[in-house]
Amino acid sequence: MRIIELKETVTASNDRDAQVLREELQGKGTLLVNLMASPGAGKTTLLERTIRDMKDRFHIAVMEADVDSDVDAVRIEKLGAKAVQAHTGGMCHMDAGMTRRALEELGEEAFDLVVLENVGNLICPAEFDTGAGKKVMLLSVPEGDDKPLKYPLMFTVSDVLILTKTDVAPYFDFDFEACKRRARGLNPNIEIFEVSAKTGAGFDAWEEWLARAILENKGN
Amino acid sequence: MHEMGIILHLAKSLEETAKEQQIEKILRVTLQVGEVSGIMTDYFTDCWNYFRKRHPVLETAELELETIPAVTFCSACERNYPTVQYGRECPYCHSGETWLIRGNECIIKEIEVE
Ligand SMILES: Nc1nc2c(ncn2[C@@H]2O[C@H](COP(=O)(O)OP(=O)(O)OP(=O)(O)O)[C@@H](O)[C@H]2O)c(=O)[nH]1
Ligand SMILES: [Mg+2]
């Protein structure tokens, strides 16, 4: 009998698969964005407007990781972008293996941008690397400015934080400065945008960031 | 749901290690689980016992869980305190600007093999 020390996180095998996928996608010039937020934060609505504004410049596809329905995929396809339903097998998050299978369902077309709309949840998706080149999280005004304190990991791992539904700010007590300070306390490099998917306010800055990320991923 | 997802990855990591090191049977797996990792240890053990039966290398592997205490850092007074006892508010200065620094992890510490 012998003891073998491993000292690795339980998700280490997923982390390795994710890294392989990330490099493959980069080689193809496809930027994979992992979009994470609570249920109803406005992920699909943000994507709809972003696709409408950017589809003439970039070839875009979306993978919808709803646990059990295709309503979001149908919304995206109405805009003329390709969408597939990603299967989580009832799980509360997407991992690298599921992401690879969903990408296979998208087929051989060359996309500039593929967005994975992750399962609505601020905890589990943060723990699983999907192989995405960029992680973007949404926090909507009605959810409250204390979320960085309650769900620190999500804010720590994200490259971008989009504060959305700013149009309803007058009806809530959301403190934008406190929220940004808390998010930056966890993650000093996080990029923060304030948008309203209803009015389109703030979309220029977000879309400019996204366009730059797509081009950088292609090595331009 | 979360527990099952983690077990799938744990099993995969262990099977990879077993293959690399030509191990036929794992007898024990020791995991270090953070106090606030969100893993429910009883449920986790049940999931494991259900799952391992389907995998020859893992079939004999008993799961042992060690708890890692959670620690929170207060950015106002720069002190650490035990998370589970005091929660989000610093017990020294009552600031709410506090961050979890340990206790969220789930690590495979070691395995015992034949
Ligand atoms: N006022 C306002 N409402 C918004 C905004 N963005 C989204 N909504 C509304 O919020 C609700 C949920 O939006 P979705 O885009 O479906 O949210 P989601 O995050 O994709 O939801 P799930 O996929 O179910 O987790 C819808 O009723 C949207 O119309 C916004 O910027 N302002
Ligand atoms: Mg949606």
mmCIF file with all atom_site columns, N, CA and C in Angstrom, chain A residues 19-32 131 133 213-219:
data_model
loop_
_atom_site.group_PDB
_atom_site.id
_atom_site.type_symbol
_atom_site.label_atom_id
_atom_site.label_alt_id
_atom_site.label_comp_id
_atom_site.label_asym_id
_atom_site.label_entity_id
_atom_site.label_seq_id
_atom_site.pdbx_PDB_ins_code
_atom_site.Cartn_x
_atom_site.Cartn_y
_atom_site.Cartn_z
_atom_site.occupancy
_atom_site.B_iso_or_equiv
_atom_site.pdbx_formal_charge
_atom_site.auth_seq_id
_atom_site.auth_comp_id
_atom_site.auth_asym_id
_atom_site.auth_atom_id
_atom_site.pdbx_PDB_model_num
ATOM 1  N N  . GLN A 1 19  ? -7.869  24.597 -21.228 1.00 0.00 ? 19  GLN A N  1
ATOM 2  C CA . GLN A 1 19  ? -6.687  25.248 -21.805 1.00 0.00 ? 19  GLN A CA 1
ATOM 3  C C  . GLN A 1 19  ? -6.456  24.770 -23.248 1.00 0.00 ? 19  GLN A C  1
ATOM 4  N N  . VAL A 1 20  ? -6.640  23.472 -23.476 1.00 0.00 ? 20  VAL A N  1
ATOM 5  C CA . VAL A 1 20  ? -6.482  22.928 -24.836 1.00 0.00 ? 20  VAL A CA 1
ATOM 6  C C  . VAL A 1 20  ? -7.505  23.578 -25.774 1.00 0.00 ? 20  VAL A C  1
ATOM 7  N N  . LEU A 1 21  ? -8.753  23.659 -25.312 1.00 0.00 ? 21  LEU A N  1
ATOM 8  C CA . LEU A 1 21  ? -9.820  24.250 -26.129 1.00 0.00 ? 21  LEU A CA 1
ATOM 9  C C  . LEU A 1 21  ? -9.528  25.720 -26.423 1.00 0.00 ? 21  LEU A C  1
ATOM 10 N N  . ARG A 1 22  ? -9.061  26.442 -25.403 1.00 0.00 ? 22  ARG A N  1
ATOM 11 C CA . ARG A 1 22  ? -8.764  27.872 -25.570 1.00 0.00 ? 22  ARG A CA 1
ATOM 12 C C  . ARG A 1 22  ? -7.717  28.079 -26.665 1.00 0.00 ? 22  ARG A C  1
ATOM 13 N N  . GLU A 1 23  ? -6.688  27.237 -26.649 1.00 0.00 ? 23  GLU A N  1
ATOM 14 C CA . GLU A 1 23  ? -5.626  27.383 -27.645 1.00 0.00 ? 23  GLU A CA 1
ATOM 15 C C  . GLU A 1 23  ? -6.122  27.029 -29.047 1.00 0.00 ? 23  GLU A C  1
ATOM 16 N N  . GLU A 1 24  ? -6.956  25.989 -29.138 1.00 0.00 ? 24  GLU A N  1
ATOM 17 C CA . GLU A 1 24  ? -7.525  25.616 -30.444 1.00 0.00 ? 24  GLU A CA 1
ATOM 18 C C  . GLU A 1 24  ? -8.342  26.753 -31.036 1.00 0.00 ? 24  GLU A C  1
ATOM 19 N N  . LEU A 1 25  ? -9.194  27.357 -30.191 1.00 0.00 ? 25  LEU A N  1
ATOM 20 C CA . LEU A 1 25  ? -10.069 28.428 -30.666 1.00 0.00 ? 25  LEU A CA 1
ATOM 21 C C  . LEU A 1 25  ? -9.257  29.633 -31.092 1.00 0.00 ? 25  LEU A C  1
ATOM 22 N N  . GLN A 1 26  ? -8.225  29.923 -30.325 1.00 0.00 ? 26  GLN A N  1
ATOM 23 C CA . GLN A 1 26  ? -7.393  31.067 -30.669 1.00 0.00 ? 26  GLN A CA 1
ATOM 24 C C  . GLN A 1 26  ? -6.710  30.821 -32.010 1.00 0.00 ? 26  GLN A C  1
ATOM 25 N N  . GLY A 1 27  ? -6.290  29.590 -32.220 1.00 0.00 ? 27  GLY A N  1
ATOM 26 C CA . GLY A 1 27  ? -5.676  29.220 -33.497 1.00 0.00 ? 27  GLY A CA 1
ATOM 27 C C  . GLY A 1 27  ? -6.618  29.452 -34.677 1.00 0.00 ? 27  GLY A C  1
ATOM 28 N N  . LYS A 1 28  ? -7.911  29.293 -34.447 1.00 0.00 ? 28  LYS A N  1
ATOM 29 C CA . LYS A 1 28  ? -8.906  29.493 -35.514 1.00 0.00 ? 28  LYS A CA 1
ATOM 30 C C  . LYS A 1 28  ? -9.360  30.940 -35.623 1.00 0.00 ? 28  LYS A C  1
ATOM 31 N N  . GLY A 1 29  ? -8.919  31.788 -34.687 1.00 0.00 ? 29  GLY A N  1
ATOM 32 C CA . GLY A 1 29  ? -9.367  33.187 -34.692 1.00 0.00 ? 29  GLY A CA 1
ATOM 33 C C  . GLY A 1 29  ? -10.784 33.367 -34.191 1.00 0.00 ? 29  GLY A C  1
ATOM 34 N N  . THR A 1 30  ? -11.261 32.425 -33.390 1.00 0.00 ? 30  THR A N  1
ATOM 35 C CA . THR A 1 30  ? -12.596 32.542 -32.810 1.00 0.00 ? 30  THR A CA 1
ATOM 36 C C  . THR A 1 30  ? -12.470 32.951 -31.349 1.00 0.00 ? 30  THR A C  1
ATOM 37 N N  . LEU A 1 31  ? -13.138 34.061 -30.997 1.00 0.00 ? 31  LEU A N  1
ATOM 38 C CA . LEU A 1 31  ? -13.154 34.456 -29.587 1.00 0.00 ? 31  LEU A CA 1
ATOM 39 C C  . LEU A 1 31  ? -14.371 33.832 -28.918 1.00 0.00 ? 31  LEU A C  1
ATOM 40 N N  . LEU A 1 32  ? -14.119 33.043 -27.879 1.00 0.00 ? 32  LEU A N  1
ATOM 41 C CA . LEU A 1 32  ? -15.232 32.481 -27.101 1.00 0.00 ? 32  LEU A CA 1
ATOM 42 C C  . LEU A 1 32  ? -15.403 33.319 -25.843 1.00 0.00 ? 32  LEU A C  1
ATOM 43 N N  . GLY A 1 131 ? -12.975 27.186 -21.208 1.00 0.00 ? 131 GLY A N  1
ATOM 44 C CA . GLY A 1 131 ? -12.071 27.348 -22.346 1.00 0.00 ? 131 GLY A CA 1
ATOM 45 C C  . GLY A 1 131 ? -12.267 28.694 -23.029 1.00 0.00 ? 131 GLY A C  1
ATOM 46 N N  . GLY A 1 133 ? -11.995 32.596 -24.010 1.00 0.00 ? 133 GLY A N  1
ATOM 47 C CA . GLY A 1 133 ? -10.909 33.563 -24.036 1.00 0.00 ? 133 GLY A CA 1
ATOM 48 C C  . GLY A 1 133 ? -11.192 34.727 -23.100 1.00 0.00 ? 133 GLY A C  1
ATOM 49 N N  . ALA A 1 213 ? -11.412 43.079 -28.509 1.00 0.00 ? 213 ALA A N  1
ATOM 50 C CA . ALA A 1 213 ? -11.066 41.736 -28.024 1.00 0.00 ? 213 ALA A CA 1
ATOM 51 C C  . ALA A 1 213 ? -11.114 40.721 -29.175 1.00 0.00 ? 213 ALA A C  1
ATOM 52 N N  . ILE A 1 214 ? -12.097 40.871 -30.083 1.00 0.00 ? 214 ILE A N  1
ATOM 53 C CA . ILE A 1 214 ? -12.215 39.948 -31.217 1.00 0.00 ? 214 ILE A CA 1
ATOM 54 C C  . ILE A 1 214 ? -10.985 40.092 -32.117 1.00 0.00 ? 214 ILE A C  1
ATOM 55 N N  . LEU A 1 215 ? -10.591 41.335 -32.370 1.00 0.00 ? 215 LEU A N  1
ATOM 56 C CA . LEU A 1 215 ? -9.445  41.574 -33.260 1.00 0.00 ? 215 LEU A CA 1
ATOM 57 C C  . LEU A 1 215 ? -8.135  41.127 -32.611 1.00 0.00 ? 215 LEU A C  1
ATOM 58 N N  . GLU A 1 216 ? -7.999  41.408 -31.328 1.00 0.00 ? 216 GLU A N  1
ATOM 59 C CA . GLU A 1 216 ? -6.775  40.982 -30.620 1.00 0.00 ? 216 GLU A CA 1
ATOM 60 C C  . GLU A 1 216 ? -6.640  39.463 -30.631 1.00 0.00 ? 216 GLU A C  1
ATOM 61 N N  . ASN A 1 217 ? -7.766  38.784 -30.528 1.00 0.00 ? 217 ASN A N  1
ATOM 62 C CA . ASN A 1 217 ? -7.762  37.322 -30.530 1.00 0.00 ? 217 ASN A CA 1
ATOM 63 C C  . ASN A 1 217 ? -7.276  36.772 -31.869 1.00 0.00 ? 217 ASN A C  1
ATOM 64 N N  . LYS A 1 218 ? -7.453  37.572 -32.915 1.00 0.00 ? 218 LYS A N  1
ATOM 65 C CA . LYS A 1 218 ? -6.975  37.160 -34.245 1.00 0.00 ? 218 LYS A CA 1
ATOM 66 C C  . LYS A 1 218 ? -5.535  37.584 -34.459 1.00 0.00 ? 218 LYS A C  1
ATOM 67 N N  . GLY A 1 219 ? -4.957  38.200 -33.452 1.00 0.00 ? 219 GLY A N  1
ATOM 68 C CA . GLY A 1 219 ? -3.567  38.628 -33.559 1.00 0.00 ? 219 GLY A CA 1
ATOM 69 C C  . GLY A 1 219 ? -3.401  39.964 -34.250 1.00 0.00 ? 219 GLY A C  1
#
